[in-house]
Coordinates of C-alpha atoms in Angstrom, one line a residue:
M1 CA 5.7 68.4 31.9
K2 CA 3.2 67.2 34.5
I3 CA 0.6 64.5 34.5
S4 CA -2.8 66.2 34.4
A5 CA -5.2 63.2 33.9
I6 CA -5.2 59.4 33.8
R7 CA -8.0 57.6 32.1
A8 CA -8.6 53.9 31.6
Y9 CA -10.8 52.1 29.0
Q10 CA -12.0 48.5 29.0
I11 CA -12.0 46.5 25.7
D12 CA -12.8 42.9 25.0
L13 CA -10.5 41.0 22.7
P14 CA -12.1 37.7 21.4
L15 CA -9.7 35.0 20.0
H16 CA -9.7 34.1 16.3
E17 CA -9.5 30.4 17.2
G18 CA -12.3 30.6 19.8
K19 CA -10.4 29.4 22.9
Y20 CA -6.9 29.4 24.3
S21 CA -6.2 26.5 26.7
W22 CA -3.3 25.8 29.0
S23 CA -2.4 23.7 32.1
G24 CA -4.9 22.9 34.9
G25 CA -7.9 23.0 32.6
N26 CA -7.7 26.8 32.3
A27 CA -9.0 28.5 29.2
V28 CA -9.9 31.9 27.9
S29 CA -12.0 32.8 24.9
V30 CA -12.3 36.6 25.3
F31 CA -9.5 38.6 26.9
D32 CA -10.4 41.5 29.1
S33 CA -7.9 44.3 28.4
T34 CA -7.4 47.7 30.0
V35 CA -6.1 50.6 28.0
V36 CA -4.6 53.5 29.9
A37 CA -4.2 57.1 28.7
V38 CA -1.8 59.4 30.6
E39 CA -2.4 63.0 29.7
T40 CA -0.1 66.0 30.4
D41 CA -0.4 69.7 30.9
E42 CA 1.6 70.2 27.6
G43 CA -1.1 68.5 25.5
L44 CA 0.7 65.1 24.9
T45 CA -1.0 61.8 25.7
G46 CA 0.8 58.5 26.2
W47 CA -0.9 55.1 25.9
G48 CA -0.4 51.8 27.7
E49 CA -2.2 48.5 28.1
V50 CA -2.4 45.7 30.6
C51 CA -4.2 42.4 29.9
P52 CA -3.9 39.5 32.5
L53 CA -4.4 36.0 31.2
G54 CA -7.5 35.5 33.2
P55 CA -7.5 35.3 37.0
A56 CA -5.9 31.8 37.3
Y57 CA -2.5 32.3 35.6
L58 CA -0.6 34.9 37.7
P59 CA -1.6 36.9 40.8
A60 CA -3.4 39.4 38.5
Y61 CA -6.9 39.8 37.0
A62 CA -8.6 42.4 34.8
R63 CA -10.9 44.0 37.3
G64 CA -8.0 44.2 39.8
A65 CA -5.9 46.1 37.2
R66 CA -8.7 48.7 36.9
A67 CA -9.4 48.9 40.6
G68 CA -5.6 49.4 41.3
I69 CA -5.3 52.1 38.6
A70 CA -8.2 54.0 40.1
E71 CA -6.5 53.8 43.5
L72 CA -3.1 54.7 42.3
A73 CA -3.8 57.3 39.7
P74 CA -4.7 60.2 42.0
Q75 CA -1.2 59.9 43.6
L76 CA 0.5 60.5 40.3
L77 CA -1.3 63.7 39.2
G78 CA 1.3 66.5 39.0
A79 CA 4.2 64.1 38.7
D80 CA 6.7 64.3 35.8
P81 CA 5.9 61.4 33.5
L82 CA 9.3 61.6 31.8
A83 CA 11.2 61.0 35.0
L84 CA 10.6 57.3 34.8
G85 CA 12.8 56.2 37.7
E86 CA 11.2 58.7 40.0
L87 CA 7.7 57.9 38.8
N88 CA 8.2 54.2 39.5
E89 CA 9.5 55.0 43.0
L90 CA 6.4 57.1 43.5
M91 CA 4.1 54.2 42.4
D92 CA 5.9 51.8 44.7
R93 CA 5.6 54.2 47.6
S94 CA 1.9 54.7 46.9
M95 CA 1.0 51.0 46.3
R96 CA 3.0 48.1 47.7
G97 CA 3.2 45.3 45.2
H98 CA 0.7 44.7 42.4
P99 CA 3.2 45.3 39.6
Y100 CA 0.6 44.6 36.9
V101 CA -1.4 47.6 38.0
K102 CA 1.6 49.9 37.4
S103 CA 2.6 48.4 34.1
A104 CA 0.2 50.2 31.7
I105 CA 1.0 53.6 33.4
D106 CA 4.7 53.0 33.1
M107 CA 4.2 51.9 29.4
A108 CA 2.2 55.1 28.7
C109 CA 5.0 57.2 30.2
W110 CA 7.5 55.6 27.9
D111 CA 5.2 56.5 25.0
L112 CA 5.2 60.1 26.3
L113 CA 9.0 60.1 26.6
G114 CA 9.3 59.1 23.0
K115 CA 6.8 61.6 21.8
A116 CA 8.4 64.4 23.8
S117 CA 11.9 63.5 22.5
G118 CA 10.7 62.7 18.9
L119 CA 12.2 59.2 19.2
P120 CA 10.8 55.7 19.0
V121 CA 10.8 53.8 22.3
A122 CA 13.2 51.2 20.7
T123 CA 15.7 54.0 20.1
L124 CA 15.5 55.1 23.7
M125 CA 16.0 51.5 24.8
G126 CA 19.2 50.9 22.8
G127 CA 18.2 51.2 19.1
H128 CA 16.6 48.9 16.6
V129 CA 18.6 45.8 16.1
G130 CA 18.3 44.7 12.5
N131 CA 15.1 45.1 10.4
D132 CA 12.9 42.7 12.4
F133 CA 12.9 39.7 14.8
A134 CA 11.4 36.2 15.0
L135 CA 8.2 35.3 16.7
Y136 CA 6.9 32.1 18.3
R137 CA 3.4 30.7 18.1
A138 CA 1.7 29.3 21.1
I139 CA -0.2 26.0 20.4
S140 CA -3.3 25.8 22.7
Q141 CA -3.7 22.6 24.6
E142 CA -5.6 19.9 22.6
S143 CA -5.0 16.2 21.8
P144 CA -1.5 15.3 20.6
A145 CA -2.7 14.8 17.0
Q146 CA -4.5 18.2 16.9
M147 CA -1.5 20.1 18.4
A148 CA 0.9 18.4 16.0
K149 CA -1.3 19.3 13.0
K150 CA -1.0 23.0 14.0
I151 CA 2.8 22.9 13.3
A152 CA 2.4 22.8 9.5
L153 CA -0.4 25.4 9.6
Y154 CA 1.6 27.9 11.6
R155 CA 4.8 27.3 9.7
K156 CA 2.9 28.4 6.6
Q157 CA 2.3 31.7 8.4
G158 CA 6.0 32.1 8.9
Y159 CA 6.6 30.8 12.4
H160 CA 9.5 28.5 13.2
K161 CA 9.2 28.5 17.0
F162 CA 6.4 26.6 18.5
Q163 CA 5.3 26.7 22.2
L164 CA 3.2 23.6 23.1
K165 CA 0.8 24.1 26.0
V166 CA 1.4 21.0 28.1
G167 CA 1.1 20.6 31.9
G168 CA -1.6 18.0 31.9
D169 CA -1.6 14.2 32.1
P170 CA 2.1 13.1 31.9
D171 CA 1.5 10.3 29.4
T172 CA -0.6 12.6 27.2
D173 CA 2.0 15.3 27.4
I174 CA 4.8 12.9 26.4
D175 CA 2.6 12.0 23.4
R176 CA 2.1 15.8 22.7
I177 CA 5.8 16.5 22.7
R178 CA 6.7 13.5 20.5
A179 CA 3.9 14.1 18.0
A180 CA 4.8 17.8 17.6
A181 CA 8.5 17.0 17.3
A182 CA 7.8 14.6 14.5
E183 CA 6.4 17.5 12.5
L184 CA 9.4 19.8 12.8
S185 CA 11.5 20.9 9.9
R186 CA 15.2 21.8 10.1
G187 CA 15.5 25.2 11.8
D188 CA 12.3 24.8 13.8
V189 CA 12.3 25.1 17.6
L190 CA 10.0 23.3 20.0
I191 CA 9.2 24.4 23.6
A192 CA 7.1 22.3 25.9
D193 CA 5.5 24.9 28.3
A194 CA 3.9 23.3 31.3
N195 CA 2.8 26.7 32.9
T196 CA 3.5 25.2 36.4
G197 CA 1.2 22.3 35.7
W198 CA 3.4 19.3 36.5
T199 CA 4.3 18.0 39.9
Q200 CA 8.1 17.6 40.5
H201 CA 8.0 13.8 40.1
A202 CA 5.9 14.0 36.9
A203 CA 8.1 16.6 35.4
I204 CA 11.3 14.6 36.0
R205 CA 9.6 11.5 34.5
I206 CA 8.4 13.5 31.4
A207 CA 11.8 15.2 30.9
D208 CA 13.5 11.7 31.0
A209 CA 10.9 10.3 28.6
V210 CA 11.7 12.9 26.0
R211 CA 15.5 13.1 26.6
D212 CA 16.1 12.1 22.9
V213 CA 13.8 14.9 21.6
D214 CA 15.1 18.3 20.6
V215 CA 12.8 20.3 23.0
Y216 CA 13.0 23.0 25.5
I217 CA 11.3 22.4 28.9
E218 CA 9.5 25.5 30.2
Q219 CA 8.3 26.2 33.8
P220 CA 7.4 22.6 34.6
C221 CA 6.4 23.2 38.3
M222 CA 4.8 25.8 40.5
T223 CA 7.8 26.8 42.6
Y224 CA 11.4 27.8 41.8
E225 CA 12.8 25.0 44.0
Q226 CA 10.7 22.4 42.2
C227 CA 11.8 23.7 38.8
L228 CA 15.4 23.7 40.0
A229 CA 15.2 20.0 41.0
V230 CA 13.8 19.2 37.5
R231 CA 16.5 21.2 35.9
R232 CA 19.2 19.3 37.7
H233 CA 17.8 16.0 36.4
T234 CA 17.6 16.8 32.7
D235 CA 20.0 18.0 30.0
R236 CA 17.2 19.5 27.9
P237 CA 17.5 23.3 27.6
F238 CA 15.4 25.0 30.4
V239 CA 13.2 28.0 30.5
L240 CA 11.8 29.8 33.5
D241 CA 8.7 32.0 33.3
E242 CA 6.1 32.4 36.0
V243 CA 8.6 32.4 38.9
V244 CA 10.8 35.1 37.3
D245 CA 8.9 38.1 38.7
G246 CA 11.8 40.5 39.3
I247 CA 15.4 41.2 38.9
D248 CA 16.2 39.4 42.2
M249 CA 14.9 36.1 40.7
V250 CA 17.2 36.5 37.7
V251 CA 20.2 36.9 39.9
R252 CA 19.1 33.9 42.0
G253 CA 18.5 31.8 38.9
V254 CA 21.9 32.6 37.4
A255 CA 23.7 31.8 40.6
D256 CA 21.9 28.4 40.7
H257 CA 22.3 27.7 37.0
A258 CA 18.6 27.3 37.1
M259 CA 17.8 28.2 33.5
D260 CA 19.1 28.9 30.0
V261 CA 16.3 31.2 29.0
I262 CA 13.7 33.4 30.8
N263 CA 10.3 34.6 29.7
L264 CA 10.3 38.3 30.4
K265 CA 6.7 39.5 30.7
I266 CA 6.3 43.3 30.8
S267 CA 3.3 43.5 33.2
K268 CA 4.6 40.8 35.5
V269 CA 7.6 42.9 36.5
G270 CA 5.7 46.3 36.6
G271 CA 6.3 47.8 33.2
L272 CA 8.8 48.7 30.6
T273 CA 11.2 50.4 33.0
R274 CA 11.7 47.3 35.1
A275 CA 11.6 45.0 32.1
R276 CA 14.4 46.9 30.5
Q277 CA 16.5 46.6 33.6
I278 CA 16.0 42.9 33.6
R279 CA 16.7 42.7 29.9
D280 CA 20.0 44.5 30.3
L281 CA 21.0 42.3 33.2
C282 CA 20.3 39.2 31.2
V283 CA 22.3 40.5 28.3
S284 CA 25.2 41.2 30.6
L285 CA 24.9 37.7 32.2
G286 CA 24.4 35.8 28.9
I287 CA 20.8 34.7 29.5
A288 CA 18.5 34.6 26.5
M289 CA 15.0 35.9 26.7
T290 CA 11.5 35.5 25.2
I291 CA 10.2 39.0 25.5
E292 CA 6.4 39.3 25.8
D293 CA 3.6 40.0 28.2
T294 CA 0.7 38.1 29.9
W295 CA -1.5 39.0 26.9
G296 CA -2.9 42.1 25.2
G297 CA -3.8 43.8 21.9
D298 CA -2.3 46.5 19.7
I299 CA -0.6 48.6 22.4
T300 CA 0.9 45.6 24.3
T301 CA 2.2 44.2 21.0
A302 CA 3.8 47.6 20.2
A303 CA 5.5 47.7 23.6
I304 CA 6.8 44.2 23.3
A305 CA 8.1 45.0 19.8
H306 CA 10.1 48.0 21.0
L307 CA 11.7 46.1 23.9
A308 CA 12.4 43.1 21.7
H309 CA 13.6 45.0 18.7
S310 CA 16.2 46.8 20.8
T311 CA 17.6 43.6 22.3
P312 CA 20.8 42.1 20.9
E313 CA 19.8 39.3 18.5
R314 CA 21.8 36.5 20.1
F315 CA 20.0 37.1 23.4
L316 CA 16.5 37.4 22.0
F317 CA 15.3 33.8 22.0
S318 CA 11.8 34.8 20.8
S319 CA 8.9 37.2 21.1
T320 CA 5.2 37.3 20.2
D321 CA 2.5 39.2 18.3
F322 CA -0.5 39.0 20.6
N323 CA -2.6 41.2 18.3
S324 CA -2.6 38.5 15.6
Y325 CA -4.4 36.1 18.0
V326 CA -7.4 38.4 18.6
T327 CA -10.2 39.7 16.3
V328 CA -10.2 43.3 17.4
A329 CA -7.8 45.9 16.2
F330 CA -8.1 49.2 18.2
A331 CA -5.0 51.2 17.4
D332 CA -3.5 52.4 14.1
G333 CA 0.2 52.1 13.8
A334 CA 0.4 48.9 15.7
P335 CA 3.0 46.4 14.4
H336 CA 1.8 43.3 12.5
R337 CA 3.5 40.0 11.7
I338 CA 5.1 39.6 8.3
K339 CA 6.2 36.0 7.6
G340 CA 6.6 35.1 11.2
R341 CA 8.6 38.3 12.1
L342 CA 7.8 41.6 13.7
S343 CA 9.3 45.1 13.8
A344 CA 8.9 48.1 16.0
S345 CA 7.6 51.4 14.7
R346 CA 10.0 54.1 13.7
E347 CA 7.5 56.8 14.8
P348 CA 8.0 58.7 18.1
G349 CA 6.9 56.8 21.2
L350 CA 5.2 53.5 20.7
G351 CA 3.8 54.6 17.4
V352 CA 0.2 53.7 18.2
R353 CA -2.9 55.8 17.7
P354 CA -5.9 54.3 19.5
N355 CA -9.4 54.5 18.0
L356 CA -11.3 56.3 20.7
K357 CA -14.7 55.4 19.1
L358 CA -13.8 51.7 19.6
L359 CA -12.6 52.3 23.1
G360 CA -15.8 54.2 24.1
K361 CA -16.1 56.1 27.4
P362 CA -13.4 55.7 30.0
V363 CA -14.3 53.5 33.0
I364 CA -11.7 55.4 35.1
D365 CA -11.3 59.1 34.8
I366 CA -8.9 60.7 37.2
T367 CA -8.4 64.5 36.7
N368 CA -7.8 65.7 40.3
G369 CA -6.7 64.4 43.6
D370 CA -10.3 63.6 44.6
G371 CA -11.1 61.7 41.5
V372 CA -12.6 58.2 41.7
G373 CA -12.7 55.4 39.2
T374 CA -15.7 53.3 38.2
D375 CA -15.5 49.9 36.5
S376 CA -18.7 49.6 34.4
V377 CA -18.1 46.0 33.4

């Protein structure tokens, strides 16, 4: 089997709640997602998706994903999409860095591997663990009272893990954490996610101020070293996210006792192949994970579900269902939340069937070595 064409589509994903806000005054109301189709000479097509959380969250942005795919795709024509290790080596030789550009292509090739073998991606990654798995709900940054009020609303939808978007004024963030904690029921879990928004001294002050609260502290500062300093000053359980961008950072973090949990985002590390390597290492080292991505719709949610559902339950801290946050559904077969839980498809591959009418014309269409991409948005 050989790759015969790579096409990419752009789709807007507006949010049900109108806006998603996090540290630094950042906010997004419509997510700009890129859907990738990898076609083969045997008639099979695999699907992937990449959706950066705007341009100010990680070193990634939507137009950059499409520009990178247009640059990279011609180098992959004729390659075997089922030889995932070799394919990733080829992508790394052809384009240094830019893991988010490679993620949707790698994801689509996992979809192809499942379709070619007749197996779900979760089976290929270790097998479905149980019937489903628990999700968290992110609570967009608002006033302490507004954020606390969301706890009861989301609990009615079946969620029991709540990720507060903090990372602003320290006094307000202390109030946010305490107000949300006051609304928790037995069995609920609270995470204060600063998304790198605190300085080191502010983070240490906040962690000390909530030392009597049952709360996880997530990615308080911009750098690994700053986060490690905060970690060494608090006994609250600690999560690293933005700085964990590869397997080397997991090894370093474990050696330094820098975290109890990591957030494993598929596109941040370059796709499902690298995410599975990190997942398996974390399982071996006893580090729990929230398995997710930067954002996305139906295809990203399906990929998250397959990786999460094949993870041993005691090491799966949480996961997410991004397609429930947005107003546009563009693929049949995508997983959907039931009472705060999600399950991966039992169909071959990712189990998704995109609606080509909704996707429209491709903005990138690479069918030969001289092909070029055009981003029409």
